[in-house]
Amino acid sequence: MITGVRAIVLERQGEPLAPAALPDPVPGPGQLLLRVRACAVCRTDLHLRDGEIAATKLPVVLGHQIVGMTEDGRRVGVPWLGWTDGECRYCRSGRENLCERAVFTGRDIDGGFAELTVAHERFCFALPEGLSDEQAAPLLCGGLIGYRALRMTGNGERLGLYGFGSAAHMICQVAAFEGRRVFAFTRAGDQRTQNFARSLGAEWAGDSGTAPPEELDAAIIFAPVGELVPAALKVLARGGVVVCAGIHMSDIPSFPYADLWLERSIRSVANLTRKDGEELLALAPRVPVRMSVTTYPLERTEDSIADLRAGRFEGTAVVLP
Ligand SMILES: [Zn+2]
Ligand SMILES: [Zn+2]
């Protein structure tokens, strides 16, 4: 008989996640012991699994969109930003997302694809009632990075979303709620996802290689495809911005300076601040955001990542221990 905490572990990058029985995690100073209720799957988990971004510790329990219960019965959300030093020049200027000593959940410390985990209490969010575990979990990274990216687009009315997965399907609803016009771009011929985008408030959906019916004021790129950056730039109005929201992207091809001219810009967004989280968790129930969720039992975490890689579900995957 196997005893210990049921967990799914990445032993070596490029190899499948495998079940393991781990010793009970012991909370350190300032940490909470959490019983995991749900953990959503993020593309970053896929990049770590596949070795597209470097692992910082192995073996590691992936998963950084955790809904958990504390020992005293509070339901909390654990995001990607697991800890910051609070004292570097970034932390002291309201940019803890850029902290050079930041520790990330499910990469530097074990994450949520397990029955039990620990998390620094300062970085856990109280979750609003009325938001189920499955609905709350995908907000904790996909939702948050989408929200931060949306804020980086300013007040642009015509918003393009490139790559219509977990983050985009959530932020499409928020953008429509805010009165923006959403134009969704998918892989060529992906009618199913284009229909999905329209059902969530996109006024237009089409292939990423095609031009939208109007110029865009802003575009957010969620797909890890560098070619999309000059493609988005080409359909941007004067003064528009392309926001790259992924942690990993293939190289960006060169493009004529004329495409950037007239105050167009390209920027990335990284991680989250706790302020982003508080704002989104207050806003989501007002929209209300409805996440399209496919659930997997803990033992099928590897399958959930394979299905994400293959685009086999719309919206987001959530692992239930
Ligand atoms: Zn993530
Ligand atoms: Zn710092």
GROMACS .gro file of C-alpha atoms and ligand atoms in nm:
model
  323
    1MET     CA    1   0.000   0.000   0.000
    2ILE     CA    2   0.126   0.345  -0.091
    3THR     CA    3   0.103   0.604   0.183
    4GLY     CA    4   0.173   0.973   0.162
    5VAL     CA    5   0.027   1.269  -0.024
    6ARG     CA    6  -0.102   1.187  -0.371
    7ALA     CA    7   0.075   1.415  -0.614
    8ILE     CA    8   0.168   1.438  -0.980
    9VAL     CA    9   0.535   1.511  -1.026
   10LEU     CA   10   0.760   1.637  -1.307
   11GLU     CA   11   1.082   1.440  -1.263
   12ARG     CA   12   1.255   1.540  -1.586
   13GLN     CA   13   1.158   1.803  -1.843
   14GLY     CA   14   1.035   1.654  -2.169
   15GLU     CA   15   0.894   1.348  -1.993
   16PRO     CA   16   0.537   1.279  -1.879
   17LEU     CA   17   0.418   1.386  -1.537
   18ALA     CA   18   0.392   1.084  -1.312
   19PRO     CA   19   0.203   0.995  -0.993
   20ALA     CA   20   0.403   0.996  -0.671
   21ALA     CA   21   0.340   0.965  -0.299
   22LEU     CA   22   0.508   1.257  -0.122
   23PRO     CA   23   0.562   1.325   0.246
   24ASP     CA   24   0.320   1.573   0.403
   25PRO     CA   25   0.430   1.926   0.313
   26VAL     CA   26   0.533   2.123   0.622
   27PRO     CA   27   0.444   2.494   0.620
   28GLY     CA   28   0.737   2.725   0.695
   29PRO     CA   29   0.714   3.068   0.858
   30GLY     CA   30   0.427   3.267   0.707
   31GLN     CA   31   0.301   2.970   0.508
   32LEU     CA   32  -0.038   2.800   0.515
   33LEU     CA   33  -0.098   2.429   0.478
   34LEU     CA   34  -0.370   2.387   0.218
   35ARG     CA   35  -0.593   2.100   0.114
   36VAL     CA   36  -0.623   2.145  -0.262
   37ARG     CA   37  -0.980   2.162  -0.397
   38ALA     CA   38  -0.897   2.252  -0.757
   39CYS     CA   39  -0.593   2.352  -0.963
   40ALA     CA   40  -0.630   2.493  -1.313
   41VAL     CA   41  -0.382   2.410  -1.589
   42CYS     CA   42  -0.181   2.694  -1.744
   43ARG     CA   43   0.025   2.705  -2.062
   44THR     CA   44   0.325   2.769  -1.838
   45ASP     CA   45   0.276   2.418  -1.694
   46LEU     CA   46   0.298   2.291  -2.052
   47HIS     CA   47   0.614   2.495  -2.119
   48LEU     CA   48   0.776   2.360  -1.800
   49ARG     CA   49   0.667   2.004  -1.883
   50ASP     CA   50   0.804   2.034  -2.237
   51GLY     CA   51   1.126   2.215  -2.140
   52GLU     CA   52   1.047   2.536  -2.329
   53ILE     CA   53   1.118   2.729  -2.011
   54ALA     CA   54   1.380   2.612  -1.766
   55ALA     CA   55   1.283   2.429  -1.449
   56THR     CA   56   1.442   2.573  -1.136
   57LYS     CA   57   1.396   2.260  -0.927
   58LEU     CA   58   1.333   1.897  -1.009
   59PRO     CA   59   1.140   1.701  -0.922
   60VAL     CA   60   0.862   1.958  -0.893
   61VAL     CA   61   0.487   1.956  -0.848
   62LEU     CA   62   0.351   2.190  -1.116
   63GLY     CA   63   0.026   2.386  -1.090
   64HIS     CA   64  -0.009   2.750  -0.988
   65GLN     CA   65  -0.381   2.828  -1.003
   66ILE     CA   66  -0.483   2.667  -0.675
   67VAL     CA   67  -0.803   2.683  -0.477
   68GLY     CA   68  -0.734   2.540  -0.133
   69MET     CA   69  -0.876   2.520   0.217
   70THR     CA   70  -0.674   2.628   0.517
   71GLU     CA   71  -0.664   2.419   0.830
   72ASP     CA   72  -0.902   2.669   0.994
   73GLY     CA   73  -1.155   2.642   0.710
   74ARG     CA   74  -1.084   2.947   0.491
   75ARG     CA   75  -1.100   2.908   0.113
   76VAL     CA   76  -0.807   3.082  -0.057
   77GLY     CA   77  -0.661   3.119  -0.404
   78VAL     CA   78  -0.290   3.070  -0.469
   79PRO     CA   79  -0.147   3.244  -0.778
   80TRP     CA   80   0.176   3.215  -0.976
   81LEU     CA   81   0.343   3.490  -0.770
   82GLY     CA   82   0.436   3.288  -0.463
   83TRP     CA   83   0.660   3.528  -0.272
   84THR     CA   84   0.855   3.853  -0.316
   85ASP     CA   85   1.120   4.016  -0.098
   86GLY     CA   86   0.914   4.336  -0.057
   87GLU     CA   87   1.227   4.551  -0.045
   88CYS     CA   88   1.389   4.568  -0.391
   89ARG     CA   89   1.343   4.871  -0.616
   90TYR     CA   90   1.060   4.695  -0.803
   91CYS     CA   91   0.870   4.590  -0.494
   92ARG     CA   92   0.905   4.936  -0.342
   93SER     CA   93   0.763   5.100  -0.655
   94GLY     CA   94   0.444   4.893  -0.683
   95ARG     CA   95   0.597   4.648  -0.932
   96GLU     CA   96   0.630   4.334  -0.726
   97ASN     CA   97   0.555   4.138  -1.044
   98LEU     CA   98   0.912   4.230  -1.151
   99CYS     CA   99   1.083   4.142  -0.819
  100GLU     CA  100   1.424   3.996  -0.894
  101ARG     CA  101   1.396   3.756  -0.601
  102ALA     CA  102   1.037   3.650  -0.670
  103VAL     CA  103   0.946   3.289  -0.606
  104PHE     CA  104   0.686   3.131  -0.832
  105THR     CA  105   0.430   2.869  -0.736
  106GLY     CA  106   0.460   2.537  -0.915
  107ARG     CA  107   0.811   2.613  -1.035
  108ASP     CA  108   1.031   2.728  -0.746
  109ILE     CA  109   0.804   2.577  -0.480
  110ASP     CA  110   0.575   2.277  -0.522
  111GLY     CA  111   0.234   2.366  -0.662
  112GLY     CA  112  -0.118   2.237  -0.674
  113PHE     CA  113  -0.128   1.909  -0.867
  114ALA     CA  114  -0.143   1.731  -0.531
  115GLU     CA  115  -0.380   1.670  -0.241
  116LEU     CA  116  -0.190   1.904  -0.009
  117THR     CA  117   0.037   2.201  -0.065
  118VAL     CA  118   0.178   2.502   0.119
  119ALA     CA  119   0.169   2.870   0.020
  120HIS     CA  120   0.280   3.202   0.166
  121GLU     CA  121  -0.025   3.355   0.328
  122ARG     CA  122   0.061   3.711   0.216
  123PHE     CA  123   0.023   3.602  -0.146
  124CYS     CA  124  -0.302   3.408  -0.108
  125PHE     CA  125  -0.628   3.570  -0.212
  126ALA     CA  126  -0.957   3.549  -0.029
  127LEU     CA  127  -1.207   3.416  -0.284
  128PRO     CA  128  -1.554   3.566  -0.327
  129GLU     CA  129  -1.848   3.344  -0.233
  130GLY     CA  130  -2.058   3.246  -0.529
  131LEU     CA  131  -1.750   3.163  -0.734
  132SER     CA  132  -1.711   2.785  -0.739
  133ASP     CA  133  -1.370   2.619  -0.703
  134GLU     CA  134  -1.369   2.528  -1.073
  135GLN     CA  135  -1.463   2.882  -1.176
  136ALA     CA  136  -1.217   3.051  -0.940
  137ALA     CA  137  -0.906   2.845  -1.019
  138PRO     CA  138  -0.856   2.960  -1.383
  139LEU     CA  139  -0.873   3.323  -1.275
  140LEU     CA  140  -0.556   3.282  -1.068
  141CYS     CA  141  -0.312   3.293  -1.360
  142GLY     CA  142  -0.486   3.290  -1.697
  143GLY     CA  143  -0.744   3.535  -1.571
  144LEU     CA  144  -0.488   3.752  -1.398
  145ILE     CA  145  -0.244   3.775  -1.686
  146GLY     CA  146  -0.535   3.849  -1.917
  147TYR     CA  147  -0.654   4.121  -1.683
  148ARG     CA  148  -0.309   4.276  -1.652
  149ALA     CA  149  -0.267   4.263  -2.032
  150LEU     CA  150  -0.607   4.427  -2.079
  151ARG     CA  151  -0.508   4.712  -1.846
  152MET     CA  152  -0.193   4.760  -2.059
  153THR     CA  153  -0.410   4.826  -2.364
  154GLY     CA  154  -0.540   5.151  -2.210
  155ASN     CA  155  -0.883   5.255  -2.330
  156GLY     CA  156  -0.854   5.108  -2.679
  157GLU     CA  157  -1.203   5.041  -2.814
  158ARG     CA  158  -1.120   4.783  -3.081
  159LEU     CA  159  -0.933   4.497  -2.914
  160GLY     CA  160  -0.774   4.202  -3.095
  161LEU     CA  161  -0.713   3.874  -2.909
  162TYR     CA  162  -0.464   3.635  -3.071
  163GLY     CA  163  -0.492   3.280  -2.938
  164PHE     CA  164  -0.831   3.213  -2.785
  165GLY     CA  165  -0.762   2.986  -2.487
  166SER     CA  166  -0.807   3.016  -2.113
  167ALA     CA  167  -0.694   3.376  -2.066
  168ALA     CA  168  -0.856   3.509  -2.384
  169HIS     CA  169  -1.195   3.349  -2.330
  170MET     CA  170  -1.207   3.511  -1.988
  171ILE     CA  171  -1.081   3.854  -2.089
  172CYS     CA  172  -1.314   3.859  -2.392
  173GLN     CA  173  -1.604   3.864  -2.146
  174VAL     CA  174  -1.447   4.142  -1.936
  175ALA     CA  175  -1.366   4.352  -2.243
  176ALA     CA  176  -1.720   4.317  -2.378
  177PHE     CA  177  -1.854   4.410  -2.032
  178GLU     CA  178  -1.638   4.724  -2.047
  179GLY     CA  179  -1.796   4.816  -2.380
  180ARG     CA  180  -1.500   4.728  -2.599
  181ARG     CA  181  -1.532   4.563  -2.937
  182VAL     CA  182  -1.347   4.231  -2.948
  183PHE     CA  183  -1.190   4.075  -3.258
  184ALA     CA  184  -1.073   3.717  -3.199
  185PHE     CA  185  -0.797   3.549  -3.400
  186THR     CA  186  -0.745   3.173  -3.407
  187ARG     CA  187  -0.543   2.916  -3.599
  188ALA     CA  188  -0.643   2.901  -3.965
  189GLY     CA  189  -0.970   2.719  -4.014
  190ASP     CA  190  -1.049   2.672  -3.643
  191GLN     CA  191  -1.422   2.734  -3.684
  192ARG     CA  192  -1.505   2.575  -3.350
  193THR     CA  193  -1.294   2.826  -3.155
  194GLN     CA  194  -1.415   3.114  -3.373
  195ASN     CA  195  -1.775   3.023  -3.289
  196PHE     CA  196  -1.676   2.993  -2.923
  197ALA     CA  197  -1.530   3.347  -2.934
  198ARG     CA  198  -1.848   3.489  -3.089
  199SER     CA  199  -2.055   3.318  -2.820
  200LEU     CA  200  -1.854   3.508  -2.556
  201GLY     CA  201  -1.907   3.852  -2.705
  202ALA     CA  202  -1.649   3.883  -2.984
  203GLU     CA  203  -1.800   4.087  -3.268
  204TRP     CA  204  -1.570   3.924  -3.523
  205ALA     CA  205  -1.361   3.606  -3.529
  206GLY     CA  206  -1.127   3.485  -3.798
  207ASP     CA  207  -0.794   3.330  -3.891
  208SER     CA  208  -0.481   3.498  -3.747
  209GLY     CA  209  -0.345   3.556  -4.097
  210THR     CA  210  -0.647   3.758  -4.210
  211ALA     CA  211  -0.713   4.128  -4.158
  212PRO     CA  212  -1.004   4.224  -3.932
  213PRO     CA  213  -1.279   4.444  -4.086
  214GLU     CA  214  -1.138   4.749  -3.903
  215GLU     CA  215  -0.800   4.855  -3.768
  216LEU     CA  216  -0.738   4.762  -3.404
  217ASP     CA  217  -0.654   5.001  -3.121
  218ALA     CA  218  -0.482   4.723  -2.930
  219ALA     CA  219  -0.398   4.355  -2.960
  220ILE     CA  220  -0.312   4.102  -2.693
  221ILE     CA  221  -0.110   3.799  -2.804
  222PHE     CA  222  -0.169   3.491  -2.590
  223ALA     CA  223  -0.042   3.232  -2.839
  224PRO     CA  224   0.334   3.156  -2.807
  225VAL     CA  225   0.391   3.238  -3.173
  226GLY     CA  226   0.636   3.518  -3.258
  227GLU     CA  227   0.498   3.558  -3.613
  228LEU     CA  228   0.181   3.700  -3.462
  229VAL     CA  229   0.361   4.013  -3.339
  230PRO     CA  230   0.431   4.169  -3.682
  231ALA     CA  231   0.093   4.034  -3.803
  232ALA     CA  232  -0.087   4.219  -3.524
  233LEU     CA  233   0.125   4.531  -3.578
  234LYS     CA  234   0.013   4.539  -3.941
  235VAL     CA  235  -0.356   4.569  -3.849
  236LEU     CA  236  -0.303   4.823  -3.570
  237ALA     CA  237  -0.431   5.181  -3.587
  238ARG     CA  238  -0.195   5.472  -3.518
  239GLY     CA  239  -0.088   5.484  -3.153
  240GLY     CA  240  -0.197   5.126  -3.098
  241VAL     CA  241  -0.022   4.870  -2.878
  242VAL     CA  242   0.059   4.502  -2.913
  243VAL     CA  243   0.077   4.334  -2.572
  244CYS     CA  244   0.257   3.999  -2.551
  245ALA     CA  245   0.106   3.808  -2.259
  246GLY     CA  246   0.295   3.479  -2.262
  247ILE     CA  247   0.599   3.374  -2.059
  248HIS     CA  248   0.743   3.205  -2.368
  249MET     CA  249   0.723   3.292  -2.738
  250SER     CA  250   0.907   3.178  -3.050
  251ASP     CA  251   1.136   3.439  -3.209
  252ILE     CA  252   0.970   3.746  -3.356
  253PRO     CA  253   1.050   3.790  -3.727
  254SER     CA  254   1.182   4.127  -3.845
  255PHE     CA  255   0.939   4.378  -3.991
  256PRO     CA  256   0.958   4.717  -4.162
  257TYR     CA  257   0.992   5.016  -3.930
  258ALA     CA  258   0.693   5.170  -4.109
  259ASP     CA  259   0.474   4.915  -3.930
  260LEU     CA  260   0.585   5.050  -3.592
  261TRP     CA  261   0.590   5.418  -3.694
  262LEU     CA  262   0.320   5.659  -3.573
  263GLU     CA  263   0.352   5.568  -3.208
  264ARG     CA  264   0.260   5.206  -3.231
  265SER     CA  265   0.428   5.001  -2.960
  266ILE     CA  266   0.502   4.644  -2.855
  267ARG     CA  267   0.532   4.538  -2.493
  268SER     CA  268   0.521   4.231  -2.273
  269VAL     CA  269   0.339   4.176  -1.946
  270ALA     CA  270   0.490   3.959  -1.677
  271ASN     CA  271   0.339   3.785  -1.376
  272LEU     CA  272   0.096   3.971  -1.154
  273THR     CA  273   0.074   4.199  -0.856
  274ARG     CA  274  -0.156   4.131  -0.563
  275LYS     CA  275  -0.342   4.448  -0.660
  276ASP     CA  276  -0.424   4.291  -1.000
  277GLY     CA  277  -0.566   3.991  -0.818
  278GLU     CA  278  -0.781   4.193  -0.581
  279GLU     CA  279  -0.919   4.399  -0.871
  280LEU     CA  280  -0.999   4.098  -1.090
  281LEU     CA  281  -1.158   3.895  -0.811
  282ALA     CA  282  -1.385   4.193  -0.735
  283LEU     CA  283  -1.468   4.246  -1.103
  284ALA     CA  284  -1.525   3.885  -1.215
  285PRO     CA  285  -1.856   3.830  -1.031
  286ARG     CA  286  -1.990   4.162  -1.162
  287VAL     CA  287  -1.938   4.070  -1.531
  288PRO     CA  288  -2.011   3.785  -1.446
  289VAL     CA  289  -1.723   3.589  -1.595
  290ARG     CA  290  -1.821   3.234  -1.691
  291MET     CA  291  -1.521   3.008  -1.743
  292SER     CA  292  -1.564   2.718  -1.980
  293VAL     CA  293  -1.408   2.435  -1.781
  294THR     CA  294  -1.306   2.077  -1.861
  295THR     CA  295  -1.222   1.883  -1.543
  296TYR     CA  296  -0.969   1.603  -1.499
  297PRO     CA  297  -0.901   1.383  -1.196
  298LEU     CA  298  -0.554   1.429  -1.047
  299GLU     CA  299  -0.431   1.103  -1.201
  300ARG     CA  300  -0.504   1.245  -1.549
  301THR     CA  301  -0.302   1.569  -1.511
  302GLU     CA  302  -0.065   1.461  -1.790
  303ASP     CA  303  -0.369   1.409  -2.018
  304SER     CA  304  -0.495   1.759  -1.938
  305ILE     CA  305  -0.161   1.902  -2.052
  306ALA     CA  306  -0.159   1.686  -2.366
  307ASP     CA  307  -0.512   1.806  -2.447
  308LEU     CA  308  -0.402   2.168  -2.396
  309ARG     CA  309  -0.107   2.115  -2.631
  310ALA     CA  310  -0.338   1.963  -2.893
  311GLY     CA  311  -0.616   2.221  -2.849
  312ARG     CA  312  -0.869   1.949  -2.763
  313PHE     CA  313  -1.086   2.161  -2.533
  314GLU     CA  314  -1.223   2.517  -2.538
  315GLY     CA  315  -1.153   2.740  -2.241
  316THR     CA  316  -0.958   2.592  -1.958
  317ALA     CA  317  -0.869   2.263  -1.788
  318VAL     CA  318  -0.906   2.218  -1.413
  319VAL     CA  319  -0.755   1.928  -1.218
  320LEU     CA  320  -0.952   1.800  -0.919
  321PRO     CA  321  -0.762   1.600  -0.656
  322ZN      ZN  322   0.022   3.048  -1.547
  323ZN      ZN  323   1.135   4.259  -0.473
   0.00000   0.00000   0.00000
